[in-house]
Amino acid sequence: MAKSAEVKLAVFGRAGVGKSESTYQHQATIDDETISMEILDTAGQEDGAQREGHMRWGEGFVLVYDITDRGSFEDVLPLKNVLDEIKKPKPATVVLVGNKADLAHSRQVSAEEGRRLAAQLACGFYECSACTGQGRIAELFLELGREVRRRRLVQGKARRRSSTTQVKQALNKMLTKISS
C-alpha cells in the first residue's frame, strides 16, 4: 500500500481565541489522494524562537481570531506578514477563521470585516465555533490541505521546467562549442 502524502498545518492566533496546544493526526481524501494531515495547534503563548520554528515547520496555516475580541483580529495581519517573511519567496498558504461564532451576541468583529481581511490576504474565510462544532471546521482543513498540495504540484512543475531549461542551455552551449 502506498504511503499517503503528508501535509503539515499549523494553527496560529492570540492566546484565548479558542485553540489548544496539541498536535493532531488526521487522514483525509483530497482529490482522490489520501493525505495525512499533521496539525499543530499552537497555544499563542510561545516565545519568538518557538513560534518561528512552528512557522518554518508548517506548510499551511490557520489564522484564528476571536469574533468577540477585536485585538485578536488586529493581530492577524502582522502575523501573516511575519509568516510571509519566513516563507519567502512565496507567500504563506493560509485560511482565516473567526472563532466563537456561538457568542455572536458579544461580537466585536463583523463577518464582513473578516471577509474583507480574507480578500486582502487572498485566502479562504470561515466563521465557526470550536466549542460547539458550529461551522465548517473540517472543510477549512480540507481546503487548506488541498491548497498546500496544489502549490506543491505547481512548484514541482516549475522546478522540473527550470531543470529542463538548464539542461537545454548546457547542451546548446556544448553543441555551439563543438560546431565552432
Short mmCIF file of C-alpha atoms in Angstrom, two decimals:
data_model
loop_
_atom_site.label_atom_id
_atom_site.label_comp_id
_atom_site.label_asym_id
_atom_site.label_seq_id
_atom_site.Cartn_x
_atom_site.Cartn_y
_atom_site.Cartn_z
CA MET A 1 0.00 0.00 0.00
CA ALA A 2 1.40 3.40 -0.98
CA LYS A 3 2.35 5.80 1.78
CA SER A 4 -0.02 8.75 1.89
CA ALA A 5 1.27 12.25 1.25
CA GLU A 6 1.82 14.30 4.37
CA VAL A 7 0.72 17.89 4.87
CA LYS A 8 1.88 19.93 7.86
CA LEU A 9 -0.64 22.50 9.06
CA ALA A 10 -0.25 24.92 11.98
CA VAL A 11 -2.91 26.91 13.80
CA PHE A 12 -1.92 30.40 14.98
CA GLY A 13 -3.68 33.17 16.85
CA ARG A 14 -3.61 35.12 20.08
CA ALA A 15 -3.88 33.15 23.33
CA GLY A 16 -7.52 32.74 24.31
CA VAL A 17 -9.05 32.67 20.81
CA GLY A 18 -10.16 29.07 21.30
CA LYS A 19 -7.14 26.98 20.42
CA SER A 20 -5.35 24.35 22.45
CA GLU A 21 -1.67 23.42 22.42
CA SER A 22 -1.75 19.99 20.83
CA THR A 23 -0.68 18.05 17.77
CA TYR A 24 -3.23 16.02 15.84
CA GLN A 25 -3.00 13.47 13.04
CA HIS A 26 -5.85 13.21 10.55
CA GLN A 27 -6.24 11.24 7.34
CA ALA A 28 -8.39 12.70 4.58
CA THR A 29 -9.01 12.10 0.92
CA ILE A 30 -8.33 15.17 -1.19
CA ASP A 31 -8.88 14.93 -4.93
CA ASP A 32 -8.76 11.11 -4.83
CA GLU A 33 -5.46 11.07 -2.89
CA THR A 34 -5.13 10.02 0.73
CA ILE A 35 -3.43 12.78 2.67
CA SER A 36 -2.07 12.51 6.18
CA MET A 37 -2.50 15.86 7.90
CA GLU A 38 -0.33 16.66 10.87
CA ILE A 39 -1.95 19.61 12.62
CA LEU A 40 -0.07 21.65 15.21
CA ASP A 41 -2.43 23.74 17.31
CA THR A 42 -0.24 26.38 18.97
CA ALA A 43 -1.26 27.98 22.25
CA GLY A 44 -0.43 31.52 21.13
CA GLN A 45 1.95 31.89 24.08
CA GLU A 46 5.15 30.51 22.56
CA ASP A 47 8.33 32.60 22.62
CA GLY A 48 9.69 34.13 19.41
CA ALA A 49 12.11 31.31 18.57
CA GLN A 50 9.49 28.64 19.22
CA ARG A 51 6.89 30.49 17.13
CA GLU A 52 9.37 30.90 14.27
CA GLY A 53 10.17 27.18 14.45
CA HIS A 54 6.47 26.35 14.17
CA MET A 55 6.18 28.70 11.19
CA ARG A 56 9.14 27.09 9.43
CA TRP A 57 7.71 23.62 10.13
CA GLY A 58 4.24 24.33 8.73
CA GLU A 59 3.23 24.30 5.08
CA GLY A 60 -0.27 25.69 5.59
CA PHE A 61 -1.61 27.93 8.32
CA VAL A 62 -4.94 28.55 10.01
CA LEU A 63 -5.00 32.13 11.32
CA VAL A 64 -7.60 32.30 14.08
CA TYR A 65 -9.17 35.29 15.77
CA ASP A 66 -11.98 35.54 18.32
CA ILE A 67 -15.04 37.38 16.95
CA THR A 68 -15.59 38.79 20.46
CA ASP A 69 -12.02 40.20 20.71
CA ARG A 70 -11.10 42.97 18.26
CA GLY A 71 -7.44 42.85 19.36
CA SER A 72 -7.14 39.23 18.26
CA PHE A 73 -8.47 40.26 14.83
CA GLU A 74 -5.95 43.10 14.64
CA ASP A 75 -3.15 40.59 15.36
CA VAL A 76 -3.87 38.65 12.15
CA LEU A 77 -2.30 40.95 9.53
CA PRO A 78 1.02 41.37 11.41
CA LEU A 79 1.08 37.59 11.95
CA LYS A 80 0.56 36.98 8.22
CA ASN A 81 3.36 39.44 7.44
CA VAL A 82 5.75 37.51 9.72
CA LEU A 83 4.69 34.24 8.08
CA ASP A 84 5.30 35.68 4.61
CA GLU A 85 8.75 36.90 5.67
CA ILE A 86 9.67 33.44 6.97
CA LYS A 87 8.18 31.62 3.96
CA LYS A 88 9.86 33.83 1.31
CA PRO A 89 9.94 33.87 -1.66
CA LYS A 90 6.34 32.52 -1.79
CA PRO A 91 3.60 33.94 0.44
CA ALA A 92 2.35 31.64 3.20
CA THR A 93 -0.65 29.44 2.42
CA VAL A 94 -3.37 30.43 4.91
CA VAL A 95 -7.07 30.37 5.74
CA LEU A 96 -8.66 32.93 8.06
CA VAL A 97 -11.00 31.73 10.82
CA GLY A 98 -13.25 33.77 13.07
CA ASN A 99 -13.86 31.55 16.11
CA LYS A 100 -16.51 31.68 18.84
CA ALA A 101 -19.40 32.14 16.40
CA ASP A 102 -21.63 30.78 19.18
CA LEU A 103 -21.04 34.08 21.02
CA ALA A 104 -22.41 36.30 18.24
CA HIS A 105 -24.28 38.39 20.85
CA SER A 106 -20.85 39.62 22.07
CA ARG A 107 -19.41 40.13 18.58
CA GLN A 108 -16.75 42.86 18.12
CA VAL A 109 -15.71 41.82 14.60
CA SER A 110 -18.33 41.55 11.85
CA ALA A 111 -18.32 38.70 9.37
CA GLU A 112 -17.96 41.34 6.64
CA GLU A 113 -14.71 42.58 8.24
CA GLY A 114 -13.45 39.00 8.26
CA ARG A 115 -14.37 38.56 4.58
CA ARG A 116 -12.59 41.81 3.67
CA LEU A 117 -9.42 40.77 5.50
CA ALA A 118 -9.53 37.35 3.83
CA ALA A 119 -9.85 39.08 0.43
CA GLN A 120 -6.84 41.27 1.32
CA LEU A 121 -4.88 38.14 2.32
CA ALA A 122 -6.17 36.26 -0.78
CA CYS A 123 -7.33 33.32 1.32
CA GLY A 124 -10.44 31.40 2.38
CA PHE A 125 -12.59 32.67 5.25
CA TYR A 126 -14.65 30.75 7.79
CA GLU A 127 -16.55 31.53 10.95
CA CYS A 128 -17.07 28.68 13.36
CA SER A 129 -17.21 27.64 16.99
CA ALA A 130 -14.55 25.21 18.14
CA CYS A 131 -16.58 24.82 21.34
CA THR A 132 -19.89 23.75 19.76
CA GLY A 133 -18.58 22.43 16.42
CA GLN A 134 -20.70 25.02 14.60
CA GLY A 135 -19.39 25.96 11.16
CA ARG A 136 -17.39 24.08 8.56
CA ILE A 137 -14.33 23.22 10.63
CA ALA A 138 -13.43 20.02 8.74
CA GLU A 139 -13.91 21.83 5.42
CA LEU A 140 -11.42 24.57 6.28
CA PHE A 141 -8.71 21.99 6.97
CA LEU A 142 -9.53 20.16 3.73
CA GLU A 143 -9.37 23.44 1.78
CA LEU A 144 -6.02 24.29 3.33
CA GLY A 145 -4.65 20.79 2.68
CA ARG A 146 -5.84 21.00 -0.94
CA GLU A 147 -4.15 24.37 -1.43
CA VAL A 148 -0.85 23.11 0.07
CA ARG A 149 -1.00 20.08 -2.22
CA ARG A 150 -1.79 22.29 -5.27
CA ARG A 151 1.13 24.61 -4.52
CA ARG A 152 3.48 21.63 -4.19
CA LEU A 153 2.41 20.37 -7.62
CA VAL A 154 2.85 23.81 -9.20
CA GLN A 155 6.28 24.27 -7.58
CA GLY A 156 7.33 20.76 -8.63
CA LYS A 157 6.43 21.51 -12.25
CA ALA A 158 8.28 24.84 -12.11
CA ARG A 159 11.37 23.09 -10.74
CA ARG A 160 11.23 20.40 -13.43
CA ARG A 161 10.77 23.05 -16.10
CA SER A 162 13.72 25.08 -14.89
CA SER A 163 15.89 21.94 -14.68
CA THR A 164 14.91 21.04 -18.24
CA THR A 165 15.68 24.57 -19.38
CA GLN A 166 19.11 24.41 -17.71
CA VAL A 167 19.92 21.10 -19.40
CA LYS A 168 18.85 22.50 -22.79
CA GLN A 169 21.01 25.59 -22.28
CA ALA A 170 24.02 23.47 -21.29
CA LEU A 171 23.55 21.20 -24.35
CA ASN A 172 23.20 24.23 -26.65
CA LYS A 173 26.46 25.69 -25.27
CA MET A 174 28.25 22.36 -25.76
CA LEU A 175 26.90 21.98 -29.30
CA THR A 176 27.82 25.59 -30.14
CA LYS A 177 31.40 24.97 -28.94
CA ILE A 178 31.62 21.70 -30.91
CA SER A 179 30.41 23.29 -34.13
CA SER A 180 32.72 26.32 -33.85
#
